[in-house]
Amino acid sequence: MLSETALKNMGIRGLCDDSRKASPGDLFFALPGAQAEEFARIALSKGAVAVVGETEAPQDLASKWIRVSSVKEERASTAKTFFKDPFSKLSAHAVTGTNGKTTSAFLMDAMLSGEGRKTALLGTICKRIGDRVVASNLTTPGILELYAFAAEAVNAGCSDLVMEVSSHSLHQGRIQGIHYQSALFSNLTEDHLDYHKTMENYFQAKKLLFTHYLSEDGVAVINIDDAYGMRLFDEVDVAQKVSVSRLGNAKAVIVPQSVQSGEDGMILQVPAISEKPFQTGLVGEFNADNVLLVMSWAKSIGISENSIRQALNTVKVPGRFEMTFNDGSRRVFVDYAHTPDALERVLRVARTLCRGKLSVVFGCGGDRDRNKRHIMGEIAERDADFVWVTSDNPRTEKPEDIIAEIIGGMHSDHFKVIVSREEAIRAACKAMQAGDVLIVAGKGHENYQIIGKTKQHFDDHEIILREMC
Ligand SMILES: CC(=O)N[C@H]1[C@@H](OP(=O)(O)OP(=O)(O)OC[C@H]2O[C@@H](n3ccc(=O)[nH]c3=O)[C@H](O)[C@@H]2O)O[C@H](CO)[C@@H](O)[C@@H]1O[C@H](C)C(=O)N[C@@H](C)C(=O)N[C@H](CCC(=O)O)C(=O)O
Ligand SMILES: Nc1ncnc2c1ncn2[C@@H]1O[C@H](COP(=O)(O)OP(=O)(O)OP(=O)(O)O)[C@@H](O)[C@H]1O
Ligand SMILES: N[C@H](CCC[C@H](N)C(=O)O)C(=O)O
Ligand SMILES: [Mg+2]
């Protein structure tokens, strides 16, 4: 393990694990792989001072090569030393699950802020410290970026960090060595099987948050309405476990007495938290799950009822069931549903708000789980009156091939394929009549579209407003 003094003596000014980002003064971590040495040489040519690798040092690099048994472990312990152990100075709170992480993280952050605590928030939409916000590239960044962010949060005077933890990050060790004060589990449904291959592997990745990264004296808050949540609850061994069930499972400690959901939000009676009802502008059954999970967490870590109420009343999550257009009769929502379960649940809520025809525009991301495509096609066709099948972020796949897989799950004729997302949204808007609801799903807050390897500006909201106003 490299000590602070060793790093200082070597003249290390930064840590890096990607040769494309190497800078003078860096210590480069050459993760095992066929190209490790090649990347190390590139980093050195850009001014990196030394390399940490798992293989024997190439002869000409012997003086600059530090051989370790695990580069990932060394990277985690060096990050802790270099960034002055920021996680020991913060209360870190993590949320995982297939759907609902961003929404829950926004709520958690708002509740902590309501307590007058300065917070940092990190997830799919953004990285935020106090009022300073930058857009995110990944839901959970690489470990070096994560440590740098936590150090910045400490320097800015933050007491708490709320973050989304993805299954990829758990599997790849992006949070190695970090201990959380609390961890929340929302649900586990089909996604990312391109990466994890089986639901069991996907579950085991999520479980790591609770078995490896949650402090022994931490609290686990788990939605046991979800079958994997129930299993997790039984398998996890920590000081405090809180089980939550909107559906009234008798095993749960937090169960609402009633949830009344309407067009403008919902009212929840949760006697285990307060005698007085809670109100929020968040809409729909799936958001009731998120709200209950986060309220239960807040109660378990001692957040005041007042801050819970205030956060529920004010929180807004960009691109999550966001009403982009409403003329009192036709309504268009932008939503981030990009999994079968999310699409099903969003359409179910939309149906309750719809007095005319319910339509949906959606596609599926390229270079990602292919198996979910036909399932989403089947759900969209079953639960909406009309489906506009289009492109999401095709990435390096042919959009037509992705669409063919989606419509492989569809059997009626109440859908239309329009490959261009802009054209599809415009056509769907044009077709709207009084009382209709349109859901534009899959891209939510994203203000870009990735075609090939190019990211270009694209915003569902802008297109809807241009067409409808
Ligand atoms: C599939 C996946 O997760 N890949 C991630 C993974 O890439 P990898 O291990 O394949 O890396 P690689 O590109 O083969 O490179 C191996 C090593 O060599 C280094 N390298 C690579 C190329 C080079 O020129 N020089 C160089 O030094 C890389 O930095 C890396 O350390 O490790 C990289 C470094 O951390 C990540 O950037 C990369 O995320 C890619 C970009 C990605 O798109 N990931 C998505 C799928 C992802 O993680 N998504 C989850 C979403 C979850 C959710 O919200 O549900 C997320 O957390 O965002
Ligand atoms: N608890 C939930 N259960 C099922 N679907 C949900 C839930 N909460 C939100 N959704 C749906 O999933 C979409 C994404 O929600 P959110 O961004 O909160 O999830 P996420 O887990 O952060 O997603 P990602 O993995 O892409 O970061 C929403 O737009 C909505 O369609
Ligand atoms: N966090 C999700 C984002 C998907 C968003 C969707 N628009 C797509 O590009 O597939 C993922 O990495 O699968
Ligand atoms: Mg997210």
PDB file of C-alpha atoms and ligand atoms in Angstrom, residues 101-102 123-124 139 164 320 336, ligand 4:
ATOM      1  CA  LYS A 101     -32.631   5.482  -7.832  1.00  0.00           C
ATOM      2  CA  THR A 102     -32.477   9.015  -9.230  1.00  0.00           C
ATOM      3  CA  GLY A 123     -26.143  10.151  -9.932  1.00  0.00           C
ATOM      4  CA  THR A 124     -27.481   9.762 -13.456  1.00  0.00           C
ATOM      5  CA  THR A 139     -24.775   6.918 -12.947  1.00  0.00           C
ATOM      6  CA  GLU A 164     -26.882   6.277  -6.847  1.00  0.00           C
ATOM      7  CA  ARG A 320     -39.298  11.728 -14.630  1.00  0.00           C
ATOM      8  CA  TYR A 336     -37.130   8.110 -18.404  1.00  0.00           C
TER       9      TYR A 336
HETATM   10 MG    MG B   4     -30.534   6.997 -12.150  1.00  0.00          MG
END
